[in-house]
Coordinates of C-alpha atoms in Angstrom, one line a residue:
M2 CA 19.6 -22.6 -14.7
D3 CA 20.8 -19.1 -15.6
I4 CA 23.9 -18.0 -13.6
I5 CA 24.1 -14.1 -13.5
E6 CA 27.1 -12.1 -13.0
A7 CA 26.4 -9.3 -10.3
Y8 CA 28.8 -7.2 -8.3
T9 CA 29.1 -5.7 -4.7
F10 CA 30.5 -2.1 -3.8
D11 CA 33.8 -3.7 -3.7
D12 CA 33.7 -4.5 -7.4
V13 CA 33.3 -1.1 -8.8
L14 CA 34.7 2.4 -8.9
I15 CA 33.7 5.7 -10.4
R16 CA 36.0 6.7 -13.1
P17 CA 37.6 10.2 -12.4
A18 CA 36.5 12.9 -15.0
S19 CA 37.1 16.6 -15.4
S20 CA 34.9 18.9 -12.4
S21 CA 34.5 22.5 -11.4
V22 CA 32.4 21.6 -8.3
L23 CA 33.9 21.9 -4.9
P24 CA 33.1 19.6 -2.2
G25 CA 31.5 22.5 0.0
S26 CA 29.1 23.6 -3.1
T27 CA 27.8 20.2 -3.7
D28 CA 24.1 19.7 -3.4
T29 CA 23.4 16.7 -1.6
T30 CA 19.7 17.2 -1.4
T31 CA 17.6 13.8 -2.4
M32 CA 14.1 12.4 -1.7
F33 CA 13.3 10.1 0.9
T34 CA 10.1 9.4 -0.4
S35 CA 8.2 10.8 -3.2
K36 CA 7.2 13.8 -1.1
I37 CA 9.6 13.7 1.7
K38 CA 12.9 15.7 0.9
L39 CA 16.0 15.2 2.8
N40 CA 19.2 17.7 2.9
I41 CA 21.6 14.9 3.5
P42 CA 21.1 11.5 2.0
L43 CA 21.3 9.4 5.2
V44 CA 18.6 7.4 6.8
S45 CA 19.4 5.4 10.1
S46 CA 18.7 1.7 10.2
A47 CA 15.2 0.5 11.9
M48 CA 17.3 -1.6 14.5
D49 CA 16.7 -1.8 18.3
T50 CA 20.5 -1.2 18.6
V51 CA 20.6 1.8 16.2
T52 CA 17.4 4.0 16.1
E53 CA 15.3 5.6 18.9
S54 CA 14.4 9.2 19.5
K55 CA 17.5 10.3 20.4
L56 CA 19.0 9.2 17.2
A57 CA 16.4 10.2 15.1
I58 CA 16.3 13.5 16.5
A59 CA 20.1 13.8 15.6
M60 CA 19.6 12.4 12.2
A61 CA 16.7 14.9 11.6
Q62 CA 18.5 18.1 12.7
E63 CA 21.6 17.3 10.4
G64 CA 19.1 16.9 7.5
G65 CA 18.7 13.0 7.3
I66 CA 16.1 10.8 8.9
G67 CA 15.7 8.1 11.5
V68 CA 13.5 4.9 11.3
I69 CA 12.2 4.2 14.8
H70 CA 12.4 0.2 15.3
K71 CA 9.4 -2.2 15.9
N72 CA 11.1 -4.5 18.5
N73 CA 9.2 -2.9 20.7
S74 CA 5.6 -2.3 22.4
I75 CA 3.3 -0.1 20.2
E76 CA 2.9 2.1 23.1
E77 CA 6.7 2.6 23.2
Q78 CA 7.2 3.0 19.8
V79 CA 4.6 5.7 19.6
R80 CA 6.3 7.3 22.4
E81 CA 9.5 7.5 20.8
V82 CA 7.9 9.0 17.7
E83 CA 6.2 11.5 19.8
I84 CA 9.3 12.5 21.6
V85 CA 10.8 13.1 18.0
K86 CA 7.8 15.3 16.6
R87 CA 7.8 17.5 20.2
F88 CA 11.5 18.2 20.5
E89 CA 11.9 20.8 18.2
S90 CA 8.6 22.6 17.0
G91 CA 8.1 26.0 15.3
M92 CA 4.8 25.5 17.5
V93 CA 3.7 22.5 19.2
I94 CA 0.6 21.6 17.9
N95 CA -2.3 20.5 20.7
P96 CA 0.5 20.3 23.4
I97 CA 0.2 18.1 26.4
T98 CA -2.1 19.7 29.2
V99 CA -3.0 19.0 32.3
K100 CA -6.3 19.6 34.3
A101 CA -6.4 21.9 37.5
D102 CA -7.3 19.3 39.8
A103 CA -4.4 17.0 39.1
K104 CA -1.4 16.6 41.8
L105 CA 2.1 17.8 41.4
K106 CA 3.0 13.9 41.5
D107 CA 1.1 13.4 38.2
V108 CA 2.9 16.5 36.6
I109 CA 6.3 15.3 37.6
K110 CA 5.5 12.0 36.0
L111 CA 4.7 13.4 32.6
K112 CA 7.6 15.5 32.8
K113 CA 9.7 12.3 33.0
V114 CA 7.7 10.7 30.2
H115 CA 7.7 13.5 27.9
G116 CA 10.8 15.2 28.6
V117 CA 9.3 19.0 28.9
S118 CA 9.5 21.3 31.8
G119 CA 5.9 22.7 31.9
F120 CA 2.0 22.3 30.9
P121 CA -0.5 24.6 30.1
V122 CA -3.7 24.0 32.2
T123 CA -6.8 23.5 30.8
D124 CA -10.6 22.8 31.9
S125 CA -12.4 20.2 30.2
Q126 CA -13.3 22.0 27.0
G127 CA -9.7 23.2 26.5
I128 CA -10.2 26.6 27.8
L129 CA -6.9 28.0 29.2
L130 CA -6.6 28.2 33.1
G131 CA -2.9 28.9 33.6
I132 CA 0.4 27.2 33.1
I133 CA 2.5 25.2 35.6
T134 CA 6.4 25.2 34.9
N135 CA 9.6 24.5 36.8
R136 CA 9.5 28.1 38.5
D137 CA 6.0 27.2 40.2
V138 CA 7.1 23.8 41.6
R139 CA 10.6 24.0 42.6
F140 CA 10.5 24.6 46.4
V141 CA 7.1 22.4 46.7
K142 CA 7.7 19.2 48.6
D143 CA 3.8 18.2 48.8
L144 CA 3.6 16.0 45.9
D145 CA -0.2 15.7 46.5
E146 CA -0.8 19.4 46.0
T147 CA -3.2 20.3 43.6
V148 CA -2.1 22.1 40.2
K149 CA -4.6 24.7 40.8
N150 CA -3.1 25.8 43.9
L151 CA 0.5 25.9 42.3
M152 CA -0.1 27.1 39.0
T153 CA 0.4 30.9 37.3
K154 CA -3.1 32.3 36.4
K155 CA -2.4 36.1 36.3
N156 CA -0.4 38.1 33.5
L157 CA -0.7 34.7 31.2
V158 CA 1.3 35.6 28.1
T159 CA -0.7 34.2 25.1
V160 CA -0.5 34.8 21.3
P161 CA -3.2 34.2 18.8
D162 CA -2.7 30.9 16.5
T163 CA -2.5 33.1 13.6
V164 CA 1.0 34.2 15.1
N165 CA 4.0 34.1 12.6
R166 CA 7.4 33.3 13.9
E167 CA 8.8 37.0 13.7
D168 CA 6.0 38.2 16.0
A169 CA 6.3 35.1 18.3
I170 CA 10.0 35.6 18.7
S171 CA 9.3 39.5 19.2
A172 CA 6.5 38.7 22.0
L173 CA 9.3 36.1 23.6
K174 CA 11.9 38.7 23.7
S175 CA 9.7 41.8 25.0
T176 CA 7.9 39.6 27.7
R177 CA 11.0 37.6 28.8
V178 CA 9.0 34.6 29.5
E179 CA 10.2 30.7 28.1
K180 CA 6.7 29.7 26.8
L181 CA 4.3 31.6 25.0
I182 CA 0.8 29.6 24.9
V183 CA -1.2 29.7 21.5
V184 CA -5.0 30.3 21.9
D185 CA -7.9 30.5 19.4
N186 CA -10.6 33.0 19.5
K187 CA -12.2 31.1 22.3
N188 CA -9.4 31.1 24.3
K189 CA -8.6 27.4 23.9
C190 CA -5.1 26.3 24.3
V191 CA -4.1 25.0 20.7
G192 CA -0.2 25.4 20.6
L193 CA 2.8 26.1 22.2
I194 CA 6.1 28.1 21.2
T195 CA 9.2 27.9 23.4
V196 CA 12.2 29.7 23.4
S197 CA 14.4 26.5 23.4
D198 CA 12.5 25.6 19.9
I199 CA 13.5 28.7 18.4
E200 CA 17.1 28.1 19.8
K201 CA 17.4 24.9 18.1
S202 CA 15.8 25.6 14.8
A203 CA 18.6 28.6 14.4
R204 CA 21.5 26.0 15.5
Y205 CA 20.2 23.5 12.6
P206 CA 19.0 25.3 9.4
M207 CA 19.6 21.8 7.7
A208 CA 17.1 20.1 9.7
T209 CA 14.6 17.6 7.8
K210 CA 11.4 19.2 9.2
D211 CA 7.6 19.1 8.1
S212 CA 5.1 21.9 7.1
K213 CA 4.4 22.5 11.0
G214 CA 8.3 23.1 11.7
R215 CA 8.4 19.9 13.5
L216 CA 11.3 17.0 12.9
R217 CA 10.5 14.3 10.5
V218 CA 10.7 10.9 11.7
S219 CA 9.5 7.6 10.3
A220 CA 9.0 4.1 11.9
A221 CA 8.9 0.4 10.8
V222 CA 6.2 -2.0 10.8
G223 CA 6.0 -5.7 10.2
V224 CA 2.6 -7.1 8.9
G225 CA -0.3 -8.8 10.2
K226 CA -3.3 -7.7 12.2
E227 CA -1.1 -6.5 15.4
E228 CA 0.9 -4.3 13.2
M229 CA -2.1 -2.8 11.5
V230 CA -3.0 -1.5 15.0
R231 CA 0.4 -0.4 15.4
T232 CA 0.5 1.3 12.1
K233 CA -2.7 3.5 12.9
A234 CA -1.4 4.5 16.3
L235 CA 2.2 5.6 14.4
I236 CA 0.2 7.6 12.0
S237 CA -2.2 9.1 14.8
A238 CA 1.0 10.1 16.6
G239 CA 2.0 12.1 13.4
V240 CA 4.8 9.8 12.2
D241 CA 5.8 11.2 8.5
A242 CA 6.5 7.8 6.9
I243 CA 5.5 4.1 7.6
V244 CA 8.5 1.4 6.7
V245 CA 6.9 -2.0 6.0
D246 CA 10.3 -3.5 7.2
T247 CA 10.6 -7.3 6.1
A248 CA 13.5 -9.7 5.3
H249 CA 11.8 -10.4 2.0
G250 CA 9.6 -7.6 0.8
H251 CA 8.3 -9.5 -2.4
S252 CA 5.8 -11.5 -0.9
K253 CA 2.0 -11.4 -1.3
R254 CA 1.5 -10.8 2.6
V255 CA 3.6 -7.6 2.1
L256 CA 2.1 -6.4 -1.0
D257 CA -1.4 -6.9 0.5
F258 CA -0.4 -5.2 3.7
I259 CA 0.9 -2.1 1.8
N260 CA -2.7 -2.0 0.1
Q261 CA -4.3 -2.0 3.4
I262 CA -2.2 0.6 4.5
R263 CA -2.8 2.6 1.6
S264 CA -6.7 2.1 1.7
L265 CA -6.6 3.2 5.5
N266 CA -4.6 6.3 4.7
N267 CA -3.9 7.9 1.4
K268 CA -1.9 10.9 2.5
I269 CA 0.8 8.9 5.0
D270 CA 3.9 8.1 3.0
I271 CA 4.9 4.3 2.7
I272 CA 7.9 3.0 2.3
G273 CA 8.2 -0.9 1.2
G274 CA 11.1 -3.4 1.3
N275 CA 13.2 -5.3 1.4
I276 CA 13.7 -6.3 -2.5
A277 CA 16.7 -7.0 -4.4
T278 CA 15.2 -7.5 -8.0
A279 CA 13.5 -5.2 -10.6
E280 CA 10.4 -7.4 -10.5
G281 CA 10.3 -6.6 -6.7
A282 CA 10.5 -2.9 -7.2
K283 CA 7.8 -2.9 -9.7
D284 CA 5.5 -4.9 -7.5
L285 CA 5.9 -2.9 -4.7
I286 CA 5.4 0.2 -6.6
K287 CA 2.1 -1.3 -7.9
A288 CA 1.3 -1.7 -4.2
G289 CA 1.3 2.0 -3.6
V290 CA 4.5 2.6 -2.0
D291 CA 6.2 6.1 -2.0
A292 CA 9.8 4.5 -1.8
V293 CA 11.7 1.1 -2.4
K294 CA 14.0 -0.2 -0.2
V295 CA 16.8 -2.4 -1.2
G296 CA 19.0 -5.2 0.1
I297 CA 18.4 -8.8 0.9
G298 CA 21.6 -9.6 3.3
P299 CA 24.4 -6.9 2.2
G300 CA 24.6 -5.9 5.8
S301 CA 27.5 -6.9 7.9
I302 CA 25.7 -8.3 10.7
C303 CA 22.8 -9.8 8.3
T304 CA 22.7 -13.6 8.2
T305 CA 20.0 -13.9 5.5
R306 CA 22.5 -15.3 2.9
V307 CA 24.3 -17.8 5.2
I308 CA 21.1 -19.2 6.6
A309 CA 18.4 -18.8 4.0
G310 CA 21.2 -19.0 1.0
V311 CA 19.7 -16.0 -0.9
G312 CA 20.5 -12.5 -2.0
V313 CA 21.7 -10.2 -4.7
P314 CA 25.0 -8.8 -4.4
Q315 CA 24.1 -5.0 -3.3
F316 CA 25.3 -2.6 -6.3
S317 CA 23.8 -5.1 -8.8
A318 CA 20.5 -5.2 -6.6
I319 CA 20.1 -1.4 -6.5
C320 CA 20.9 -1.0 -10.3
E321 CA 18.3 -3.6 -11.3
A322 CA 15.6 -2.0 -9.1
Y323 CA 17.0 1.6 -10.0
S324 CA 15.6 1.2 -13.5
I325 CA 12.2 0.4 -12.5
C326 CA 12.1 3.2 -9.6
K327 CA 13.3 5.9 -12.3
K328 CA 10.7 4.8 -14.7
N329 CA 8.2 5.4 -12.0
N330 CA 9.7 8.4 -10.5
I331 CA 9.7 6.6 -7.0
P332 CA 12.9 6.9 -4.9
L333 CA 15.3 4.1 -4.0
I334 CA 16.9 3.4 -0.6
A335 CA 20.0 1.5 -0.6
D336 CA 19.9 -0.8 2.9
G337 CA 23.4 -2.3 3.7
G338 CA 26.5 -3.2 2.2
V339 CA 28.0 0.3 2.8
R340 CA 31.3 0.2 4.7
F341 CA 32.9 2.9 3.5
S342 CA 32.5 6.4 2.6
G343 CA 33.2 5.7 -1.2
D344 CA 30.2 3.3 -1.0
L345 CA 27.9 6.3 -0.8
E346 CA 28.9 7.6 -4.1

């Protein structure tokens, strides 16, 4: 048996050299996957004590991204993803709507679940009938009152689905409303633009966003039949990347599962892991991943190395996997082993 010398972050330092770059002018942009760019090279862990929608929102606003953990039901994980995707949108695509015969108690329940203050009211065909907001129900005590009797129907402020950002801001200023309802040429409600979303966008110019102006978020899945159901639900919810998150990513089940996801949806970004060798990186890339996650047991609270007796010191694992990722132009994510800011270098 060959004994290979390997290094942790504590074993290495960067040799200082001459520089003309100031910290404030440093470009920290990096690739999360082969298609998703981050403004800061930070990803929050898919742990139930770390990343749910609240942290995922904060990470995306600052230019990173969060991975919603899988230690919950499919419905709960989907809801966490939806909260992030709807939190700060240039325009909320296909917004949550209510029907005119719904009751006030149904609207209140929706508010609590989705964290929004108002909903467009549509018929069964999606045609806009009105809008119901906090202003319409502030002094109403009868929770069985119907939306039809409470909603604002007249002088609705709408904009066409071709509206640009500048025109939307102008409309919000001139009408002094907080929500613009976006309609198509058949008066179907297709979107919603809010003052709060515009303000959030201005406050976080480095935010990680998709092509529709929504914050980006990824979500973790395991392997197996139920996890494929989870994966399909997350993709339908608009998740930006699926992270196949396992303790040993260089295994047949993981590779087969990645192949299944790729066959299911050729557009979704897939991250595979965890691995700690060049061979593991090579097989994940062959299976069709858009990024490779490296780290077997380097986390401060991880017991893999103690219980299973396997792993590779993180610095060497990263170097080994990087040699393969670089050849294939696939990003690498270092998972664990980082204790100090200098380890990020």
